[in-house]
Coordinates of C-alpha atoms in Angstrom, one line a residue:
X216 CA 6.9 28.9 19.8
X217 CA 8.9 31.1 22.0
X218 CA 12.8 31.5 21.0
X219 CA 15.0 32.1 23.8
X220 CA 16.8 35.8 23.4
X221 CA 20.5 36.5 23.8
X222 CA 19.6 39.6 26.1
X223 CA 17.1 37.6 28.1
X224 CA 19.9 36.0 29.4
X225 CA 21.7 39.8 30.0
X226 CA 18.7 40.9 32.0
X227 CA 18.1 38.1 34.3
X228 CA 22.1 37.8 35.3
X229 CA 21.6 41.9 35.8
X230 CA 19.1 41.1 38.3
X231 CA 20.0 38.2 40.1
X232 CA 21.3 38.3 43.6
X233 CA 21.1 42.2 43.6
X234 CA 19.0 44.2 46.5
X235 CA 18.2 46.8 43.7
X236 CA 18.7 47.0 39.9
X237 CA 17.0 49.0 36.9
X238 CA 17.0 48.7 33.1
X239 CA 15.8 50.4 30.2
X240 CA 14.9 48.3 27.0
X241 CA 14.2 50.0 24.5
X242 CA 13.0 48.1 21.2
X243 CA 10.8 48.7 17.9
X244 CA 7.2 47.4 18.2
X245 CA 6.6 44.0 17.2
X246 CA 10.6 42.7 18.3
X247 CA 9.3 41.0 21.1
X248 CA 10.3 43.2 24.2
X249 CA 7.2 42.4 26.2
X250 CA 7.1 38.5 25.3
X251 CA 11.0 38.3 26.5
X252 CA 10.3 40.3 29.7
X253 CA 7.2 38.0 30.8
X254 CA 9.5 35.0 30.2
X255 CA 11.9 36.7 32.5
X256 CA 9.8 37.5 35.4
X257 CA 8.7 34.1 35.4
X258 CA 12.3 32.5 35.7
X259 CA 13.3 35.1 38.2
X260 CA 9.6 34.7 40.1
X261 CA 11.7 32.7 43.2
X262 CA 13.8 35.8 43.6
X263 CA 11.0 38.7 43.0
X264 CA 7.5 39.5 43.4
X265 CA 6.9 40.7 40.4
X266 CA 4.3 43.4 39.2
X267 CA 3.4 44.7 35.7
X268 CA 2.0 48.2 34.6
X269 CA 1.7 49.6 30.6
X270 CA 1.5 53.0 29.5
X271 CA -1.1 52.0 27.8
X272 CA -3.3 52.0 30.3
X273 CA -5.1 55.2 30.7
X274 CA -6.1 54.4 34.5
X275 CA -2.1 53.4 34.9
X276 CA -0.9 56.8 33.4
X277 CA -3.5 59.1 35.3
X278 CA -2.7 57.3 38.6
X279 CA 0.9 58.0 37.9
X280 CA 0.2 61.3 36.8
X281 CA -1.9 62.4 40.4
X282 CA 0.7 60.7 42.6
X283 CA 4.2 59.5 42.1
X284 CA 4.2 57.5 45.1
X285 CA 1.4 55.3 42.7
X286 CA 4.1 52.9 41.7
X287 CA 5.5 52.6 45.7
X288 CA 2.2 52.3 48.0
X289 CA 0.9 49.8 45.1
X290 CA 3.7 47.5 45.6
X291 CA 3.9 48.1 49.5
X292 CA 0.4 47.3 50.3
X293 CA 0.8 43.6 48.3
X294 CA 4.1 42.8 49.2
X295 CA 7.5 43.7 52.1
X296 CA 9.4 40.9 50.1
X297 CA 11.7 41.8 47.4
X298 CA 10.1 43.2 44.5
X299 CA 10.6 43.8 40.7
X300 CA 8.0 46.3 38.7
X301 CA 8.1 46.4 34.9
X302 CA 6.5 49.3 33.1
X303 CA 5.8 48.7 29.3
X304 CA 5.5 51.7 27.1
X305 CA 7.0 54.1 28.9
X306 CA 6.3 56.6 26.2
X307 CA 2.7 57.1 26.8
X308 CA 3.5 59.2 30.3
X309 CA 6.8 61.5 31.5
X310 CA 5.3 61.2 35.1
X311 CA 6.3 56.9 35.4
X312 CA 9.1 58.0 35.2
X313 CA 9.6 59.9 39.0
X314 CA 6.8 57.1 40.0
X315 CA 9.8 54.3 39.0
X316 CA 12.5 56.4 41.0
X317 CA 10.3 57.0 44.0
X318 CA 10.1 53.3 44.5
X319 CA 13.3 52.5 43.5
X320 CA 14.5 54.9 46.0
X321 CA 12.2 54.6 48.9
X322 CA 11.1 51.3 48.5
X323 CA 14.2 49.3 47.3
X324 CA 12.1 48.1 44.2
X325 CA 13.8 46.8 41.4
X326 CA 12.4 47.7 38.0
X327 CA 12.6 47.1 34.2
X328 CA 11.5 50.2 31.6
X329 CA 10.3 49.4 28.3
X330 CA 9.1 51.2 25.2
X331 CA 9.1 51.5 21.4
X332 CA 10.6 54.7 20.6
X333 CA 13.8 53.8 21.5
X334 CA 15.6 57.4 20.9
X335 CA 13.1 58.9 24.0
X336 CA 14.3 55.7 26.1
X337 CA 17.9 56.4 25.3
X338 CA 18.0 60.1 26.1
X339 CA 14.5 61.6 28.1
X340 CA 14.5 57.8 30.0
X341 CA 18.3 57.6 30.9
X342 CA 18.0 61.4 31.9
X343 CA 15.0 61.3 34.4
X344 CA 16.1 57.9 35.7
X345 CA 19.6 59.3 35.7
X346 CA 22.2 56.3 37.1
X347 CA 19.6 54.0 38.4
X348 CA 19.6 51.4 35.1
X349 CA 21.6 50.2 32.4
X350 CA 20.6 50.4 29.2
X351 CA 19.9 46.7 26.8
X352 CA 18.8 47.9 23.4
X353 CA 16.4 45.3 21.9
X354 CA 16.2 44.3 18.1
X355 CA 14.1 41.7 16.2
X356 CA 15.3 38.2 16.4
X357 CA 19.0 37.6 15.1
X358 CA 19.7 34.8 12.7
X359 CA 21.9 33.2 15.6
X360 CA 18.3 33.5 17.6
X361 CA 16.6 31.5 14.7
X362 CA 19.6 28.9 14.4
X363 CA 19.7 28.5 17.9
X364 CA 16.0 28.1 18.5
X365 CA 15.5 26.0 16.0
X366 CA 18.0 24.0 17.0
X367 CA 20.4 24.2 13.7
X368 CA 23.4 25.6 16.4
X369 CA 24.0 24.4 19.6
X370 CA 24.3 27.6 22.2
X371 CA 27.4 26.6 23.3
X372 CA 28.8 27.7 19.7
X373 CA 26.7 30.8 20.1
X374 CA 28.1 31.6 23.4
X375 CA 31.6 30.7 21.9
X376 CA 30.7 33.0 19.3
X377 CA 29.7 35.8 21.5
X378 CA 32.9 35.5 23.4
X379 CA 35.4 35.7 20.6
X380 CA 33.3 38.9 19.4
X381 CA 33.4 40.6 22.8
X382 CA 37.0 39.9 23.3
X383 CA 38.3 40.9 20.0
X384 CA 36.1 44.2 20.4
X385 CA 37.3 44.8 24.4
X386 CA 41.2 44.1 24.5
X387 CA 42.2 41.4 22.2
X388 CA 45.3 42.9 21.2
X389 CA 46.6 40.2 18.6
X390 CA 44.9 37.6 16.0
X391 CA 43.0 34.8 17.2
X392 CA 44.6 31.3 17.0
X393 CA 42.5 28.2 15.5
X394 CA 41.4 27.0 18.9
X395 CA 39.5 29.8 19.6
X396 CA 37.2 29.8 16.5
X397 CA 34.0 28.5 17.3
X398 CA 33.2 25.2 15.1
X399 CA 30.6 25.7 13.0
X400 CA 28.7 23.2 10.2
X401 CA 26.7 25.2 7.8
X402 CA 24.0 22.4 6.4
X403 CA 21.5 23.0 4.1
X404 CA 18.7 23.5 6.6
X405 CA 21.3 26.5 7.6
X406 CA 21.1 28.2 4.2
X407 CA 17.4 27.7 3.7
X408 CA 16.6 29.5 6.8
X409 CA 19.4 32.4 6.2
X410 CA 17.6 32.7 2.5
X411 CA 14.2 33.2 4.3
X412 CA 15.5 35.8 6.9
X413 CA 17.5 37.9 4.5
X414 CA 13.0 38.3 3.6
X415 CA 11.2 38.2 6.2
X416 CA 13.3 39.4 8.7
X417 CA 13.2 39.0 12.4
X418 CA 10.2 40.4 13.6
X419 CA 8.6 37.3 15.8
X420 CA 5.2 37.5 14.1
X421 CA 6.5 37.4 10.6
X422 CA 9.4 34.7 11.0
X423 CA 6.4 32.4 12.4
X424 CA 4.1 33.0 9.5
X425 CA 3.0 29.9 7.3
X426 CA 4.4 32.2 3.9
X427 CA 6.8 34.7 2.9
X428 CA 3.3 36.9 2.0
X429 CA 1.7 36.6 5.9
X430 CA 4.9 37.3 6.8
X431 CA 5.1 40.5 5.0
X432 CA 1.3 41.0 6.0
X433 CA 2.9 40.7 10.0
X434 CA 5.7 43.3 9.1
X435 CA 3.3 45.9 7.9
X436 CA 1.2 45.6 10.8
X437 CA 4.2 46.3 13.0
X438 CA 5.3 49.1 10.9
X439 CA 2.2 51.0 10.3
X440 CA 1.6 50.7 14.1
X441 CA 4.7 51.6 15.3
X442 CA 5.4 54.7 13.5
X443 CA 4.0 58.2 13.0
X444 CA 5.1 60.4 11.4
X445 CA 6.2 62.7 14.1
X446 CA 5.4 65.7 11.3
X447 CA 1.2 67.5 10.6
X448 CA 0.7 66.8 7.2
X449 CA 3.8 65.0 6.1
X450 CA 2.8 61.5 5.9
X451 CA 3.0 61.7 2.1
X452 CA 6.6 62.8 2.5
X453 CA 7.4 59.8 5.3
X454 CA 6.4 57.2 3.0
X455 CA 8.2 58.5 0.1
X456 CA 11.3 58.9 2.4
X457 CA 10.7 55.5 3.8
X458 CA 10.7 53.9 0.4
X459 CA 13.4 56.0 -0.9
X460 CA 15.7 54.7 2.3
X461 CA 14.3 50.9 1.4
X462 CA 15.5 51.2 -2.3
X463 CA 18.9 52.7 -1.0
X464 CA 19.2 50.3 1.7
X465 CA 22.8 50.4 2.6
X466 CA 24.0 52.7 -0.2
X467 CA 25.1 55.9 0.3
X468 CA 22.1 58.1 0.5
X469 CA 21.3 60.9 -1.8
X470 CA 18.5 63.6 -1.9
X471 CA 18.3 64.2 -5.4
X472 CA 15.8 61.2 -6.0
X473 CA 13.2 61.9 -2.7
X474 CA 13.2 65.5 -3.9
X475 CA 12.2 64.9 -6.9
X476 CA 9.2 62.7 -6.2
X477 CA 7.9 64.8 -3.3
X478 CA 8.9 68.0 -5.4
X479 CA 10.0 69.6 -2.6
X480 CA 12.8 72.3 -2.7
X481 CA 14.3 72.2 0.7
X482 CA 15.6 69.5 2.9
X483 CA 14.6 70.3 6.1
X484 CA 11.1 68.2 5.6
X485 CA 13.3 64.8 4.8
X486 CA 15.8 65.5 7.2
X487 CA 12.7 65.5 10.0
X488 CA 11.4 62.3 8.3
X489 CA 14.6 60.4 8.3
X490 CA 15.4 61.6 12.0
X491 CA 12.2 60.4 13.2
X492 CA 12.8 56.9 11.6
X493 CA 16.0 56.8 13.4
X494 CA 14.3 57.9 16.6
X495 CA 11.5 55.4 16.3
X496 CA 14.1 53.0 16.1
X497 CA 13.6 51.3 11.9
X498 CA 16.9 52.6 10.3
X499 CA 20.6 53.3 11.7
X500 CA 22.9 55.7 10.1
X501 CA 26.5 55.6 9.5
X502 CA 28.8 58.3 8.2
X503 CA 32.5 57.9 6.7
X504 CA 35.4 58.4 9.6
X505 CA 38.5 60.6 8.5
X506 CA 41.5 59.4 10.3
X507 CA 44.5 62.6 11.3
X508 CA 42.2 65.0 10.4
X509 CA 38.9 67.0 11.7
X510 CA 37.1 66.7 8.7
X511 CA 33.5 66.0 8.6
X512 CA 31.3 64.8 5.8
X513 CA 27.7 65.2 4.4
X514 CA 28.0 61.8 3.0
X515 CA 25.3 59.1 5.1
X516 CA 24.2 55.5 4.6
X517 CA 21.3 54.2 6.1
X518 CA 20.0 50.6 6.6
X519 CA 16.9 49.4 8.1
X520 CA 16.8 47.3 11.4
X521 CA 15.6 44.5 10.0
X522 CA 15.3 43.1 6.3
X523 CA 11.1 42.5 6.6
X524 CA 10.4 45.8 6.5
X525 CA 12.9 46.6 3.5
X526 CA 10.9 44.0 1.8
X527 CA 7.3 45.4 3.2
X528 CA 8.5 48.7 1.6
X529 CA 10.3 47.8 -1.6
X530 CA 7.3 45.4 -2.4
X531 CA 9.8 42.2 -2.5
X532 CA 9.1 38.9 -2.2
X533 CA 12.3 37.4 -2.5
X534 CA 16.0 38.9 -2.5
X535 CA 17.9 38.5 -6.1
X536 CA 21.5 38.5 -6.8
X537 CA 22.1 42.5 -6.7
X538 CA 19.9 43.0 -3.4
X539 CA 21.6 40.0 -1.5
X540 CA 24.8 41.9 -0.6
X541 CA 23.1 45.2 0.7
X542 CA 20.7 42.9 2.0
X543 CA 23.6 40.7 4.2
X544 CA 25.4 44.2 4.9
X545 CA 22.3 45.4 6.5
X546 CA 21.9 42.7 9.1
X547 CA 25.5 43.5 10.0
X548 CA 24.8 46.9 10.6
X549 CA 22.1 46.4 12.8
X550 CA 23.9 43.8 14.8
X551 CA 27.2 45.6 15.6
X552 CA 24.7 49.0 16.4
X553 CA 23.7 46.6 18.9
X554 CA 27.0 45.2 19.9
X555 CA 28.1 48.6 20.4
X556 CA 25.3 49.8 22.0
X557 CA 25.6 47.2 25.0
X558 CA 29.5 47.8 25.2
X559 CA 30.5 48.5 28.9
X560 CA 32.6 51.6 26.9
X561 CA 32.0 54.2 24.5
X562 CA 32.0 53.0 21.0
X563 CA 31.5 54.5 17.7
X564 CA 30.5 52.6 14.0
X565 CA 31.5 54.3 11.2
X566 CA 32.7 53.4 7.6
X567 CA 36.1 54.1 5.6
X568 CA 36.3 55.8 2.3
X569 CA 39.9 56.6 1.0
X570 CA 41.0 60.0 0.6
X571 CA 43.7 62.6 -0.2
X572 CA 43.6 66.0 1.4
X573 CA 45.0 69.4 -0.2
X574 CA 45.0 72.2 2.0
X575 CA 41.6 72.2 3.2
X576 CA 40.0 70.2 0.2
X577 CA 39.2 66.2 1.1
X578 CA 38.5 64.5 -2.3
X579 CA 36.9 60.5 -2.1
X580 CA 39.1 58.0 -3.9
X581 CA 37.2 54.9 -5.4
X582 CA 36.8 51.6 -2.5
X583 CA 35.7 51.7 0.7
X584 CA 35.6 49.8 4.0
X585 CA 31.9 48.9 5.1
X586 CA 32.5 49.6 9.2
X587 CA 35.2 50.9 11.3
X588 CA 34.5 50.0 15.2
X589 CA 36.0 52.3 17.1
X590 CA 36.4 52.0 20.9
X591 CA 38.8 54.3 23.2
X592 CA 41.9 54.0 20.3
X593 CA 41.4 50.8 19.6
X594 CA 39.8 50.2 15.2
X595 CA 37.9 47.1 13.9
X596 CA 37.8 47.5 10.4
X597 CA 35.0 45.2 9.2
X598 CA 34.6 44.1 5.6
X599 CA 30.8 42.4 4.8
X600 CA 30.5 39.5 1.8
X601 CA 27.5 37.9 1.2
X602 CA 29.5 34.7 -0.7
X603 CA 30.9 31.9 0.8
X604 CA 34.0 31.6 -0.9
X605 CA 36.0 34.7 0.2
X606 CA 39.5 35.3 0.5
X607 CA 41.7 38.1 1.4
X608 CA 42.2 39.3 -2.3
X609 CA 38.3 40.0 -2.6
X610 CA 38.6 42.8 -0.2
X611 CA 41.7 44.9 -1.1
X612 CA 40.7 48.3 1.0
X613 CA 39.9 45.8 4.4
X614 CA 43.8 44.8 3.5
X615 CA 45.0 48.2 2.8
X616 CA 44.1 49.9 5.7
X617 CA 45.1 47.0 8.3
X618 CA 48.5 47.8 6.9
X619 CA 48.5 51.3 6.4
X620 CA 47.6 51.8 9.8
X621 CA 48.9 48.7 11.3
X622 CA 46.5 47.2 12.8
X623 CA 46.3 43.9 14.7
X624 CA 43.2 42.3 12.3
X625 CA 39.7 42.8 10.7
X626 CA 37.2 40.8 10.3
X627 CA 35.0 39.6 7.0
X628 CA 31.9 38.4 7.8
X629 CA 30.8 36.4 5.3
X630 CA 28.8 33.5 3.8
X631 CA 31.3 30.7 5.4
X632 CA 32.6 29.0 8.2
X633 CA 34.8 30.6 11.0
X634 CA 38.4 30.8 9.2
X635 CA 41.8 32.9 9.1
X636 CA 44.0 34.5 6.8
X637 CA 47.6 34.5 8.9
X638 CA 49.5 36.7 6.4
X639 CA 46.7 39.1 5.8
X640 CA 45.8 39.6 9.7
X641 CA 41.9 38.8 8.5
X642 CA 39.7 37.3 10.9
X643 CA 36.4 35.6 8.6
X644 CA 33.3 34.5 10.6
X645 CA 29.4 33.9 9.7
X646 CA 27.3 36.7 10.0
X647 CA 25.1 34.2 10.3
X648 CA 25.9 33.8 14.2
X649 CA 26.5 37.8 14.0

């Protein structure tokens, strides 16, 4: 069964009714980026003659390689109408990429990049192709995806959902009213599915397994294929970091345990490890901010992309009661890297720890705020609850800092239906539909 994605319906109004367009998508292996764009050139098929290549290929990537007019004269000698070439794994070959340009640029030829390293999308891609595409970072299917698919939300609350986000992040300048809270029933189908996810995760193989186990098995395909270590003779050191990151998911991150397993002394080795999971695309990092002052801090948290592979990795089967919170927390970290990603403006996630500063010395005081969106000078502070019954006095530091620094709201997501606290300036919605 195919589930409709939220950024299929990005890409095809990108394309629509333009002469010429490009885009990057950049995605980990297994979350579906070549599934999504096949759906898409079929919808837009009226509009396009459409024409697919892969990296893969080695007669693709030597053709490209002897002639970057490959890509062009292909296209020309099938087709004059107007024409849209997508090129999956982009990785494989530097040389697509002045083959794409060519007949983008010679031949008015719309195109759509793909691969699953997304760090070489984001900066060798945007740098060869220059200003010829936008950018829509893919992720494994959300939990709104799921919902929606499976039709436990209607999209119309999605898209309500998606509005309110984008407006609060882009120039809401005050706290929502009522009436523009998307209405939302959480059943018990609703939680059942949530409980699966927060396993399974939303890699389309494994959230269509018959078991939690074949999904797992589906997860560990995808992750032992995807990713290399990027290192000669460190794959003993990758997995160890890779399970380390798993058990830590979403808590701040120490070296003291990985260095003791893989007895190394230095930290150059796991540095290189955790860098090439970010690059590949499996875990996003996010360091405290420091408001009024230029201080920087050594202090990280890292959480995984998506919650099947912390379970491939810490060898779970279900979530208990002390996982379920880092667990819900990660899902909202790899959604609002998203969100942020596909901003029209520069953004930057972060989290806030308290602090006091003498002289030069910062010292950490005890709390903490799990994200800070920052865009331009606007601040989102975001608070993440797994329960369902939250109110504004079970997140203190959220409260603190939208008065300290008196900001319009925050937002809690959380285990419950769209709500608001008036007097606190809080703003709860479901991660859920995050």
């Amino acid at each position: 069964m195919y589930i409709n994605r939220s950024l299929e319906a990005a890409l095809e109004q990108h394309f629509r009714g333009k002469v010429r367009e490009g885009a990057l998508v950049p995605g980990i292996v297994g979350c579906g980026k070549t599934t999504m764009i096949t759906h898409l050139l079929e919808k837009i098929a009226n509009e396009f003659t459409c024409f697919s290549f892969t990296g893969d290929e080695t007669a693709f990537r030597s053709a490209v390689a002897e002639s970057s007019n490959y890509i062009l004269e292909f296209v020309r000698a099938r087709t004059n109408k107007k024409s849209l070439v997508f090129v999956d794994e982009v990785q494989k070959e530097v040389a697509i990429f002045d083959a794409v340009k060519i007949a983008f640029d010679k031949g008015n030829i719309s195109f759509i990049i793909s691969g699953s390293n997304p760090e070489f999308i984001r900066t060798k891609a945007t740098s060869r192709i220059q200003r010829r595409a936008r950018l829509f970072e893919m992720q494994p299917l959300s939990m709104a995806e799921i919902l929606r698919g499976e039709n436990l939300v209607t999209q119309g609350v999605c898209e309500h959902y998606e509005a309110l986000l984008q407006s609060m992040f882009l120039d809401r300048k005050a706290m929502p009213a009522i009436a523009d809270l998307p209405e939302l029933q959480i059943t018990g189908g609703t939680s059942e599915r949530a409980t699966a996810y927060l396993v399974r995760g939303g890699l389309p193989l494994a959230w269509q397994a018959a078991s939690t186990a074949d999904a797992l098995q589906e997860v560990k395909k995808v992750y032992e294929r995807g990713f290399e270590p990027i290192l000669k003779d460190t794959s003993q050191v990758s997995n160890i970091v890779a399970q380390a990151l798993a058990t830590t998911h979403c808590k701040e991150f120490s070296y003291q345990g990985i260095m003791q397993r893989s007895r190394l002394s230095q930290r150059r080795l796991i540095v290189e490890a955790i860098n090439s999971l970010m690059a590949h695309g499996y875990v996003y990092q996010k360091q405290p901010t420091f408001f009024d002052t230029d201080h920087r801090s050594y202090l990280s948290t890292y959480s995984y992309c998506d919650p099947g592979i912390v379970s491939y990795l810490q060898g779970t089967l279900q979530v208990d009661s002390r996982d379920l919170g880092p667990r819900v927390e990660g899902v909202c970290h790899a959604r609002l890297h998203s969100i942020c990603s596909n901003l029209p403006v520069k953004s930057q996630l972060s989290y806030y720890k308290p602090f006091t500063t003498a002289g030069k010395t910062v010292r950490m005081l005890a709390g903490e705020v799990d994200f800070v969106v920052q865009i331009g000078k606007r601040m989102i502070p975001i608070e993440v609850k797994a329960g369902i019954q939250i109110t504004g006095q079970d997140v203190p530091e959220l409260c603190r800092l939208i008065d300290d620094r008196d900001l319009p709201f925050g937002i809690v997501f959380y285990g419950g239906i769209p709500k608001l606290d008036l007097h606190r300036r809080l703003v709860f919605l479901p991660w859920l539909l995050l």
